[in-house]
Short mmCIF file of C-alpha atoms in Angstrom, two decimals:
data_model
loop_
_atom_site.label_atom_id
_atom_site.label_comp_id
_atom_site.label_asym_id
_atom_site.label_seq_id
_atom_site.Cartn_x
_atom_site.Cartn_y
_atom_site.Cartn_z
CA MET A 13 -10.52 -18.26 -24.83
CA GLY A 14 -12.13 -15.18 -23.79
CA THR A 15 -14.84 -12.46 -23.73
CA VAL A 16 -14.37 -9.35 -26.08
CA LEU A 17 -16.47 -6.54 -25.10
CA GLY A 18 -16.79 -2.86 -25.07
CA LEU A 19 -15.84 -1.57 -21.23
CA ASN A 20 -15.18 1.40 -19.99
CA GLY A 21 -11.94 1.29 -16.99
CA ASN A 22 -14.25 0.57 -14.31
CA SER A 23 -16.68 -1.71 -15.91
CA ALA A 24 -13.35 -3.55 -16.57
CA VAL A 25 -12.37 -3.77 -13.16
CA ALA A 26 -16.12 -4.59 -11.76
CA HIS A 27 -15.67 -7.44 -14.38
CA ALA A 28 -12.18 -8.14 -12.61
CA MET A 29 -13.40 -8.10 -9.62
CA ARG A 30 -16.65 -9.87 -10.50
CA GLN A 31 -14.37 -12.80 -11.33
CA VAL A 32 -11.85 -12.81 -8.70
CA ASN A 33 -14.79 -13.19 -6.21
CA PRO A 34 -13.37 -11.83 -2.57
CA HIS A 35 -14.73 -12.63 0.57
CA VAL A 36 -15.57 -9.29 1.59
CA VAL A 37 -15.26 -5.80 -0.24
CA ALA A 38 -16.07 -2.73 2.13
CA ALA A 39 -15.87 1.07 -0.12
CA TYR A 40 -17.70 3.98 -0.29
CA PRO A 41 -17.88 6.10 -3.57
CA ILE A 42 -16.42 9.06 -4.29
CA THR A 43 -16.16 10.18 -8.18
CA PRO A 44 -14.34 8.90 -10.29
CA GLN A 45 -14.52 5.67 -8.87
CA THR A 46 -17.97 5.13 -8.97
CA ASP A 47 -19.02 3.37 -10.97
CA CYS A 48 -17.14 0.30 -10.92
CA VAL A 49 -18.26 -0.14 -6.96
CA GLU A 50 -22.34 0.06 -8.38
CA ARG A 51 -20.86 -2.22 -11.38
CA PHE A 52 -19.63 -5.10 -8.35
CA ALA A 53 -22.73 -3.64 -6.70
CA GLU A 54 -24.72 -4.83 -9.32
CA PHE A 55 -23.06 -8.09 -9.15
CA VAL A 56 -23.90 -9.17 -4.73
CA ALA A 57 -27.55 -7.69 -5.79
CA ASP A 58 -27.71 -10.63 -8.69
CA GLY A 59 -26.13 -13.08 -6.57
CA ARG A 60 -22.85 -13.55 -9.49
CA VAL A 61 -20.60 -13.13 -6.96
CA ASP A 62 -20.18 -14.73 -3.00
CA THR A 63 -18.78 -11.83 -1.67
CA GLU A 64 -20.05 -10.09 1.87
CA PHE A 65 -20.56 -6.39 0.23
CA VAL A 66 -20.02 -3.67 3.12
CA THR A 67 -21.86 0.06 2.43
CA VAL A 68 -19.59 2.23 5.22
CA GLU A 69 -19.96 5.12 6.23
CA SER A 70 -16.65 6.34 4.87
CA GLU A 71 -13.46 5.85 2.96
CA HIS A 72 -11.90 6.10 6.57
CA SER A 73 -14.07 2.67 8.01
CA ALA A 74 -14.04 1.40 4.40
CA MET A 75 -9.92 0.18 4.20
CA SER A 76 -11.04 0.03 8.42
CA ALA A 77 -13.53 -2.99 7.29
CA CYS A 78 -10.56 -3.58 4.86
CA VAL A 79 -7.67 -4.89 7.13
CA GLY A 80 -10.05 -6.22 9.63
CA ALA A 81 -12.13 -9.14 7.00
CA ALA A 82 -8.50 -9.82 5.68
CA ALA A 83 -6.63 -10.02 9.19
CA GLY A 84 -9.79 -12.18 9.65
CA GLY A 85 -8.84 -14.98 7.84
CA GLY A 86 -10.40 -13.16 3.76
CA ARG A 87 -10.19 -12.10 0.64
CA VAL A 88 -10.64 -8.62 0.39
CA MET A 89 -10.55 -5.85 -2.50
CA THR A 90 -11.80 -2.55 -2.47
CA ALA A 91 -11.94 0.90 -4.82
CA THR A 92 -11.42 4.92 -4.56
CA SER A 93 -10.11 8.00 -5.13
CA ALA A 94 -8.28 10.94 -4.58
CA ASN A 95 -10.44 12.06 -1.19
CA GLY A 96 -11.17 9.25 -0.20
CA LEU A 97 -7.81 7.69 -0.51
CA ALA A 98 -7.15 10.71 1.85
CA LEU A 99 -9.25 9.45 4.49
CA MET A 100 -8.39 6.32 4.46
CA TRP A 101 -4.96 7.33 5.27
CA GLU A 102 -4.51 5.95 7.91
CA ILE A 103 -5.39 2.48 7.89
CA VAL A 104 -4.18 2.20 4.20
CA TYR A 105 -0.20 2.41 6.40
CA ILE A 106 -1.84 0.06 9.18
CA ALA A 107 -2.31 -2.62 5.67
CA ALA A 108 0.97 -2.73 4.58
CA SER A 109 2.00 -3.25 8.13
CA MET A 110 0.39 -6.31 9.00
CA ARG A 111 1.44 -7.55 5.62
CA LEU A 112 -2.56 -8.08 4.79
CA PRO A 113 -2.55 -8.34 -0.12
CA ILE A 114 -5.80 -6.01 -0.46
CA VAL A 115 -6.60 -5.02 -3.41
CA MET A 116 -7.89 -1.42 -4.05
CA MET A 117 -8.56 -0.11 -7.97
CA VAL A 118 -7.61 3.86 -7.30
CA ALA A 119 -9.10 6.14 -10.24
CA ASN A 120 -6.79 8.86 -10.12
CA ARG A 121 -8.04 12.15 -9.12
CA ALA A 122 -7.38 15.32 -7.74
CA LEU A 123 -6.78 16.10 -4.42
CA SER A 124 -9.13 19.33 -3.71
CA GLY A 125 -8.49 21.93 -2.93
CA ASN A 126 -9.85 23.94 -4.96
CA ILE A 127 -12.67 20.55 -5.75
CA ASN A 128 -11.71 19.03 -8.73
CA ILE A 129 -12.81 15.23 -9.78
CA HIS A 130 -10.29 14.74 -12.57
CA CYS A 131 -6.88 13.44 -13.33
CA ASP A 132 -4.07 13.97 -12.09
CA HIS A 133 -1.53 11.60 -9.62
CA SER A 134 -1.41 13.40 -6.69
CA ASP A 135 -4.00 10.77 -4.93
CA THR A 136 -1.51 7.86 -5.26
CA MET A 137 1.74 9.37 -4.79
CA GLY A 138 1.16 10.80 -1.70
CA ALA A 139 0.98 6.89 -0.50
CA ARG A 140 3.95 5.90 -2.58
CA ASP A 141 4.95 6.12 1.18
CA SER A 142 2.63 3.76 2.54
CA GLY A 143 4.25 0.31 2.55
CA TRP A 144 1.96 -1.05 -0.68
CA ILE A 145 2.69 -2.00 -4.18
CA GLN A 146 1.65 0.48 -7.11
CA LEU A 147 0.81 -0.53 -10.60
CA PHE A 148 -0.33 2.20 -12.29
CA SER A 149 -2.52 1.63 -16.53
CA GLU A 150 -2.34 2.47 -19.68
CA ASN A 151 -5.56 1.52 -20.43
CA ALA A 152 -8.79 0.29 -18.92
CA GLN A 153 -7.50 -3.57 -20.62
CA GLU A 154 -4.34 -2.62 -18.32
CA ALA A 155 -6.27 -1.90 -15.56
CA TYR A 156 -8.11 -5.59 -15.33
CA ASP A 157 -5.10 -7.13 -16.02
CA ASN A 158 -3.35 -5.28 -13.31
CA ILE A 159 -6.24 -6.24 -10.72
CA ILE A 160 -5.55 -9.82 -11.92
CA MET A 161 -2.15 -9.86 -11.15
CA ALA A 162 -2.31 -8.22 -8.40
CA ILE A 163 -4.45 -10.89 -6.38
CA LYS A 164 -1.75 -13.33 -7.52
CA ILE A 165 0.92 -11.16 -6.38
CA ALA A 166 -0.36 -9.52 -2.95
CA GLU A 167 -0.99 -13.44 -1.91
CA ASP A 168 2.48 -15.01 -2.88
CA MET A 169 3.41 -16.33 0.64
CA SER A 170 6.87 -14.43 0.40
CA VAL A 171 4.77 -11.14 -0.26
CA ARG A 172 1.42 -10.75 1.47
CA LEU A 173 1.59 -7.20 1.00
CA PRO A 174 -1.46 -4.68 -0.37
CA VAL A 175 -1.48 -3.75 -4.26
CA MET A 176 -3.05 -0.46 -5.33
CA VAL A 177 -4.02 -0.68 -9.01
CA THR A 178 -4.32 2.75 -10.18
CA GLN A 179 -6.32 4.28 -13.61
CA ASP A 180 -6.40 7.80 -14.44
CA GLY A 181 -9.64 9.11 -13.49
CA PHE A 182 -12.24 9.88 -16.61
CA ILE A 183 -9.30 9.56 -18.66
CA ILE A 184 -9.41 5.30 -18.32
CA SER A 185 -12.43 5.02 -15.87
CA HIS A 186 -15.13 6.06 -18.15
CA ALA A 187 -13.89 6.12 -22.26
CA LEU A 188 -15.32 3.08 -23.44
CA GLU A 189 -13.03 0.62 -25.02
CA ARG A 190 -12.32 -3.07 -26.38
CA MET A 191 -11.46 -4.56 -24.01
CA GLU A 192 -10.41 -8.58 -24.09
CA LEU A 193 -11.74 -10.51 -20.19
CA LEU A 194 -10.26 -13.20 -19.29
CA ASP A 195 -13.68 -16.77 -18.82
CA ASP A 196 -14.22 -16.49 -15.31
CA GLU A 197 -12.45 -20.07 -14.53
CA GLU A 198 -9.47 -18.82 -15.75
CA VAL A 199 -9.04 -16.79 -13.83
CA GLN A 200 -10.23 -18.75 -10.78
CA LYS A 201 -7.05 -21.11 -11.47
CA PHE A 202 -4.99 -17.73 -12.25
CA ILE A 203 -5.30 -16.43 -8.20
CA GLY A 204 -5.68 -19.98 -6.89
CA PRO A 205 -7.86 -20.21 -3.85
CA TYR A 206 -6.99 -18.70 -0.62
CA LYS A 207 -4.69 -18.82 1.08
CA GLU A 208 -4.94 -17.99 4.55
CA ARG A 209 -2.39 -16.75 6.69
CA TYR A 210 -2.59 -16.11 10.75
CA PRO A 211 -5.88 -15.94 10.41
CA MET A 212 -7.80 -13.98 13.64
CA LEU A 213 -11.17 -16.31 12.83
CA ASP A 214 -8.33 -19.66 13.25
CA LEU A 215 -9.50 -19.77 17.07
CA LYS A 216 -7.36 -22.05 18.01
CA ASN A 217 -4.41 -20.37 17.45
CA PRO A 218 -5.08 -17.33 18.34
CA VAL A 219 -3.62 -15.01 17.16
CA THR A 220 -2.99 -10.55 18.50
CA TYR A 221 -2.93 -7.84 15.28
CA GLY A 222 -1.73 -4.38 15.63
CA PRO A 223 -0.36 -4.41 19.06
CA LEU A 224 1.92 -2.41 20.73
CA ASP A 225 4.63 -2.22 19.56
CA LEU A 226 7.11 0.76 21.15
CA PHE A 227 11.39 0.92 20.99
CA ASP A 228 12.08 -2.19 22.29
CA TYR A 229 10.52 -4.16 18.89
CA TYR A 230 8.66 -1.44 16.53
CA PHE A 231 12.36 -1.04 14.57
CA GLU A 232 13.03 -4.69 13.58
CA HIS A 233 9.34 -4.98 12.50
CA LYS A 234 9.82 -1.69 10.39
CA TRP A 235 12.80 -3.49 8.98
CA SER A 236 10.78 -6.65 8.50
CA GLN A 237 8.35 -4.73 6.22
CA ILE A 238 10.85 -2.81 4.34
CA ASP A 239 12.56 -5.83 3.18
CA ALA A 240 9.71 -7.57 2.17
CA VAL A 241 9.17 -4.38 0.13
CA GLU A 242 12.29 -3.89 -1.65
CA HIS A 243 12.49 -8.24 -2.39
CA CYS A 244 8.97 -7.87 -4.42
CA LEU A 245 9.61 -7.35 -7.43
CA PRO A 246 10.98 -10.91 -8.95
CA ILE A 247 7.44 -12.16 -7.84
CA ILE A 248 5.64 -9.23 -9.44
CA GLN A 249 7.56 -9.72 -12.73
CA LYS A 250 6.66 -13.91 -11.94
CA GLY A 251 2.91 -13.30 -11.53
CA SER A 252 3.34 -10.66 -14.75
CA ASP A 253 5.18 -13.11 -16.43
CA GLU A 254 1.99 -16.26 -15.18
CA PHE A 255 -0.38 -14.23 -16.19
CA GLY A 256 1.58 -13.89 -20.11
CA GLU A 257 1.32 -17.19 -20.38
CA LEU A 258 -2.41 -16.94 -20.07
CA SER A 259 -3.23 -14.45 -21.91
CA GLY A 260 -0.93 -13.50 -24.64
CA ARG A 261 -0.36 -9.80 -22.84
CA ASN A 262 3.42 -9.84 -21.92
CA TYR A 263 4.27 -6.79 -19.18
CA GLU A 264 7.36 -5.62 -17.25
CA LEU A 265 7.73 -3.27 -14.93
CA LEU A 266 8.81 -1.02 -16.75
CA GLU A 267 8.34 -0.35 -20.81
CA SER A 268 10.05 0.59 -22.96
CA TYR A 269 8.90 1.90 -26.20
CA LYS A 270 11.48 3.10 -28.85
CA LEU A 271 14.29 3.60 -26.41
CA ASP A 272 16.86 0.87 -28.32
CA ASP A 273 18.16 3.17 -30.01
CA ALA A 274 17.25 6.47 -28.45
CA GLU A 275 19.56 9.77 -27.97
CA PHE A 276 16.28 10.85 -25.73
CA GLY A 277 13.59 9.64 -24.24
CA VAL A 278 10.70 10.11 -21.64
CA ILE A 279 9.08 8.80 -18.48
CA ALA A 280 5.96 8.80 -17.80
CA LEU A 281 2.76 6.63 -15.88
CA GLY A 282 -0.67 5.81 -16.99
CA SER A 283 -2.44 6.93 -20.19
CA THR A 284 0.19 9.30 -21.54
CA CYS A 285 2.04 6.91 -22.17
CA GLY A 286 -0.90 5.96 -25.03
CA THR A 287 -0.07 9.78 -25.81
CA ALA A 288 3.37 10.05 -25.65
CA LYS A 289 3.67 6.13 -27.72
CA GLU A 290 1.66 8.33 -30.46
CA ALA A 291 4.74 11.24 -29.93
CA VAL A 292 7.37 9.15 -30.23
CA ASP A 293 6.12 7.86 -33.24
CA ARG A 294 5.23 11.04 -34.86
CA MET A 295 8.67 11.79 -34.59
CA ARG A 296 10.17 8.80 -35.40
CA GLU A 297 9.14 9.46 -39.14
CA ALA A 298 10.36 12.81 -38.59
CA GLY A 299 13.96 11.04 -38.22
CA LYS A 300 14.43 12.07 -34.51
CA LYS A 301 15.81 8.90 -32.20
CA VAL A 302 13.21 9.13 -29.38
CA GLY A 303 11.41 6.74 -27.88
CA LEU A 304 9.21 6.25 -24.14
CA LEU A 305 9.73 4.30 -20.82
CA LYS A 306 6.50 3.80 -19.00
CA VAL A 307 6.95 3.33 -15.27
CA ARG A 308 3.94 0.46 -14.38
CA CYS A 309 5.60 -0.41 -11.28
CA PHE A 310 6.21 2.88 -9.35
CA ARG A 311 6.26 0.88 -5.67
CA PRO A 312 8.62 -0.93 -5.23
CA PHE A 313 10.76 1.24 -7.42
CA PRO A 314 12.98 -1.55 -10.41
CA THR A 315 15.36 1.12 -9.71
CA GLU A 316 17.75 -1.49 -11.66
CA HIS A 317 15.81 -1.55 -14.91
CA ILE A 318 15.85 2.26 -14.50
CA ILE A 319 19.22 2.67 -15.20
CA LYS A 320 20.14 -0.49 -17.51
CA ALA A 321 16.90 1.29 -19.79
CA LEU A 322 18.08 5.38 -19.32
CA SER A 323 21.33 5.05 -18.80
CA PRO A 324 22.28 5.12 -22.74
CA LEU A 325 20.28 8.13 -23.31
CA LYS A 326 21.79 11.54 -23.67
CA GLY A 327 18.48 13.40 -22.16
CA VAL A 328 15.73 12.23 -20.23
CA ALA A 329 12.82 14.56 -19.32
CA VAL A 330 10.46 13.34 -16.65
CA LEU A 331 6.29 13.67 -17.27
CA ASP A 332 4.97 14.43 -13.51
CA ARG A 333 1.64 14.45 -13.51
CA SER A 334 1.81 15.22 -9.69
CA SER A 335 3.98 18.08 -7.51
CA THR A 336 5.71 17.22 -4.19
CA PHE A 337 5.53 21.13 -2.92
CA GLY A 338 9.01 22.00 -2.85
CA GLY A 339 10.51 19.17 -3.04
CA PHE A 340 13.15 18.86 -6.00
CA GLY A 341 10.35 18.08 -9.10
CA GLY A 342 7.30 15.93 -8.54
CA PRO A 343 8.33 12.38 -7.34
CA VAL A 344 8.37 10.20 -10.58
CA PHE A 345 11.72 12.63 -11.07
CA ASN A 346 12.57 12.72 -7.79
CA GLU A 347 13.43 8.55 -8.25
CA VAL A 348 14.75 8.31 -11.51
CA ARG A 349 17.33 10.96 -11.22
CA SER A 350 18.32 9.24 -7.79
CA ALA A 351 18.24 6.24 -9.12
CA LEU A 352 20.96 7.85 -11.72
CA TYR A 353 23.36 9.18 -9.78
CA ASP A 354 25.98 5.92 -9.30
CA ALA A 355 25.42 5.42 -12.36
CA PRO A 356 28.44 4.77 -14.62
CA GLU A 357 26.52 6.63 -18.24
CA ARG A 358 23.62 8.39 -16.90
CA PRO A 359 21.76 11.60 -19.08
CA LEU A 360 21.05 14.55 -18.53
CA VAL A 361 17.37 14.31 -16.57
CA ILE A 362 14.75 17.25 -16.46
CA ASP A 363 11.23 17.69 -14.99
CA PHE A 364 7.82 17.79 -16.41
CA LEU A 365 4.95 18.86 -14.00
CA TYR A 366 1.16 18.97 -16.34
CA GLY A 367 -1.96 17.42 -16.08
CA LEU A 368 -2.66 18.78 -13.32
CA GLY A 369 -6.79 18.58 -12.08
CA GLY A 370 -7.25 16.92 -15.38
CA ARG A 371 -5.38 19.56 -17.91
CA ASP A 372 -5.21 16.97 -21.23
CA ILE A 373 -1.86 16.31 -22.32
CA PHE A 374 -1.81 16.95 -26.38
CA MET A 375 1.64 15.40 -28.52
CA GLU A 376 2.55 18.29 -29.41
CA ASP A 377 2.61 19.09 -25.58
CA ILE A 378 4.94 15.47 -25.40
CA GLU A 379 7.06 16.37 -28.46
CA VAL A 380 7.95 20.35 -26.35
CA ALA A 381 9.50 17.85 -23.77
CA PHE A 382 11.75 16.88 -26.36
CA GLN A 383 12.92 19.18 -27.80
CA ARG A 384 14.16 20.86 -24.90
CA ILE A 385 15.24 18.35 -23.55
CA GLU A 386 17.16 17.65 -26.62
CA GLY A 387 18.08 21.49 -26.28
CA VAL A 388 19.85 21.39 -23.25
CA VAL A 389 21.47 18.13 -23.92
CA THR A 390 23.14 20.50 -26.90
CA LYS A 391 23.62 23.08 -24.60
CA GLY A 392 25.30 20.32 -21.93
CA ARG A 393 23.98 22.27 -19.70
CA ILE A 394 20.28 22.69 -17.50
CA ASP A 395 19.00 25.78 -16.30
CA THR A 396 15.40 25.19 -15.48
CA HIS A 397 15.47 21.25 -13.48
CA VAL A 398 11.64 21.26 -13.00
CA ASP A 399 9.47 23.22 -15.42
CA PHE A 400 5.67 22.79 -16.80
CA LEU A 401 3.70 21.57 -19.55
CA GLY A 402 0.02 23.17 -20.77
CA LEU A 403 0.05 25.38 -18.22
CA ARG A 404 -0.91 29.96 -18.70
CA GLU A 405 1.80 31.69 -16.84
CA MET B 22 18.53 -7.12 25.76
CA SER B 23 20.00 -10.13 24.56
CA LYS B 24 17.07 -12.27 25.17
CA GLN B 25 15.40 -9.72 22.01
CA LYS B 26 15.12 -11.77 18.67
CA GLY B 27 16.13 -9.91 15.96
CA ALA B 28 14.42 -8.45 12.96
CA LYS B 29 14.85 -11.65 10.54
CA ASP B 30 13.30 -13.85 13.93
CA LEU B 31 10.06 -11.67 13.53
CA VAL B 32 6.57 -13.43 12.41
CA PRO B 33 6.07 -10.74 9.05
CA GLY B 34 3.29 -8.02 10.25
CA GLY B 35 4.54 -8.12 14.32
CA MET B 36 1.71 -10.52 14.48
CA ILE B 37 1.43 -12.26 18.29
CA THR B 38 0.93 -15.45 18.06
CA GLU B 39 1.02 -17.19 21.57
CA ALA B 40 -1.74 -16.70 23.04
CA GLY B 41 -1.50 -15.29 27.53
CA ASN B 42 1.89 -13.21 26.72
CA ALA B 43 0.75 -10.17 28.23
CA ARG B 44 2.40 -11.94 31.65
CA GLU B 45 5.86 -11.93 30.02
CA TYR B 46 5.90 -7.92 30.19
CA GLU B 47 6.76 -7.47 33.46
CA THR B 48 5.44 -4.33 34.53
CA GLY B 49 6.38 -4.14 38.25
CA ASP B 50 9.66 -2.15 37.29
CA TRP B 51 6.95 1.24 36.06
CA ARG B 52 6.31 1.20 40.29
CA THR B 53 7.14 3.73 42.11
CA GLU B 54 5.46 3.19 44.64
CA LYS B 55 4.34 -0.61 46.38
CA PRO B 56 2.18 -2.32 48.46
CA ASP B 57 1.77 -3.32 51.44
CA VAL B 58 -0.25 -4.98 53.72
CA ASP B 59 -0.80 -6.25 57.63
CA HIS B 60 -2.43 -9.06 57.34
CA ASP B 61 -3.71 -8.63 60.98
CA LYS B 62 -6.32 -7.28 59.76
CA CYS B 63 -6.81 -8.31 56.08
CA ILE B 64 -10.42 -10.19 56.58
CA HIS B 65 -9.85 -11.86 52.85
CA CYS B 66 -13.02 -10.13 51.46
CA PHE B 67 -11.04 -9.72 48.25
CA PHE B 68 -12.11 -6.59 47.26
CA CYS B 69 -8.49 -5.73 46.46
CA TRP B 70 -8.31 -8.86 44.27
CA ALA B 71 -11.78 -8.07 42.96
CA TYR B 72 -10.32 -4.55 41.92
CA CYS B 73 -6.65 -4.49 40.50
CA PRO B 74 -6.44 -4.12 37.47
CA ASP B 75 -3.25 -5.90 36.62
CA SER B 76 -3.75 -9.32 37.88
CA SER B 77 -1.13 -8.41 40.80
CA ILE B 78 -3.11 -9.95 43.77
CA ILE B 79 -2.17 -13.28 44.58
CA VAL B 80 -4.80 -15.24 46.49
CA ASP B 81 -4.90 -19.36 47.40
CA PRO B 82 -8.63 -20.15 46.18
CA GLU B 83 -8.15 -22.97 48.46
CA GLU B 84 -7.40 -21.83 51.37
CA GLY B 85 -9.04 -18.56 50.70
CA LYS B 86 -7.03 -15.83 51.20
CA MET B 87 -5.13 -12.93 50.19
CA LYS B 88 -1.44 -14.08 50.41
CA GLY B 89 0.28 -10.58 48.53
CA PHE B 90 1.70 -9.08 45.39
CA ASP B 91 2.79 -9.72 42.12
CA PHE B 92 5.30 -7.45 42.32
CA LYS B 93 7.15 -8.68 38.76
CA HIS B 94 3.24 -6.84 37.21
CA CYS B 95 2.20 -4.82 40.04
CA LYS B 96 2.13 -1.22 38.64
CA GLY B 97 1.70 0.86 42.10
CA CYS B 98 -1.43 1.57 41.28
CA GLY B 99 -2.86 1.93 44.93
CA ILE B 100 -6.14 1.10 44.14
CA CYS B 101 -5.87 -1.96 46.38
CA ALA B 102 -5.02 -0.01 49.64
CA ARG B 103 -7.85 2.29 48.48
CA ILE B 104 -10.80 0.13 48.20
CA CYS B 105 -9.90 -2.10 51.45
CA PRO B 106 -12.18 -1.57 53.75
CA LYS B 107 -9.57 -2.38 56.89
CA ASN B 108 -6.75 0.27 55.91
CA ALA B 109 -4.71 -3.08 55.52
CA ILE B 110 -2.52 -2.16 52.94
CA THR B 111 -0.59 0.71 52.62
CA MET B 112 1.56 1.89 49.92
CA VAL B 113 5.12 3.10 51.08
CA SER B 114 7.70 4.43 48.37
CA GLU B 115 10.50 2.24 46.66
CA ARG B 116 12.94 4.78 47.01
#
């Protein structure tokens, strides 16, 4: 079973989209997502998929077309990055509100300005409150796997929510990796046929999507959406477990790396986790009790899992690849620290903003983060909650 | 208020799954003036029926006659009074 290929993250996701063979893809090109959609357009041109590919004139139209197609009753996918996601903004929220199981790959890129095409997480972190499920990927294999799992999770009848699958722009999207693809038939069998729910094209059962919803019902509808997002963690894990049985690649909401007997941990998302694992290995060889917690599922935030994983530690350094500009630390720090507030045993937590606009992060940077949190624990006091890694001051 | 559904009883996504439900939304209480028709002046031309944006002119198609107004939905916009060629409709204050 399966095929081993050398692919970059964009091509890997394009292949996942080919194997999913969605009814509709509407997308607009933006670096670093572009060659994902280009590859997929080739599959369309070569007749390898049945997809109706809509070449829209902007990302606002891309997501609007996706919403229309999904409300119509189709399996729908798209992809974007940074400013493209920002231009989609209004419709991103509407897709989630209407409970449309659209799957979108986001190749993470810094938001302007100034103009920068390289990786940070400011684009998807900005969309963290939009009601989408967010799965972060460490490498191209995970991006491919997450896309296929995302279809299954999004379309589960108890979920019916859109899913954003991220991969770090250029670092993953453009780097060639050894990849294992599933067979096309295996993917189709895993995701199953698309199940419609209130399709607008069912003319015998007419429905109205997105009606005026004022002070009499809007609040109740939002509660229903909040409730749906809060309760989908078990389905995300179930979809991941079923994928593990199929592929042999097992995924959790969070991945603990050498945390079992650790005293100090770092938390990261995306490709930095690969670097952090190497740094952990190197420090372990030097006798340091350190580990990594990788957050794969950021929305919904797996609060209980975070508490369980981090409570036994003495100190935690969060690595945030975006800023909240005036908030108390980065978005990951906000969530992690808040989750730990009521934990009976909790570590000291500090935050590092790093890698904005694609600034490289090295093993030495991660070692600095570990040294800093160890120093904080030794001192028993946090003097600086939020600091920077790899910044020239 | 008591007949309104709770959050758990709603269609996820907030779709409306019954067709023709606009009649259940009674917009008549938006009104500050209401139309009043002088049946002696009315020639049953149906201009008011054609122009009413809320389908609030009641007509009897069998008799071919204008009968009055649906005050559960009439918002009191006054278009019928303005369009009436015989000035048979006047707007009167409801205060």
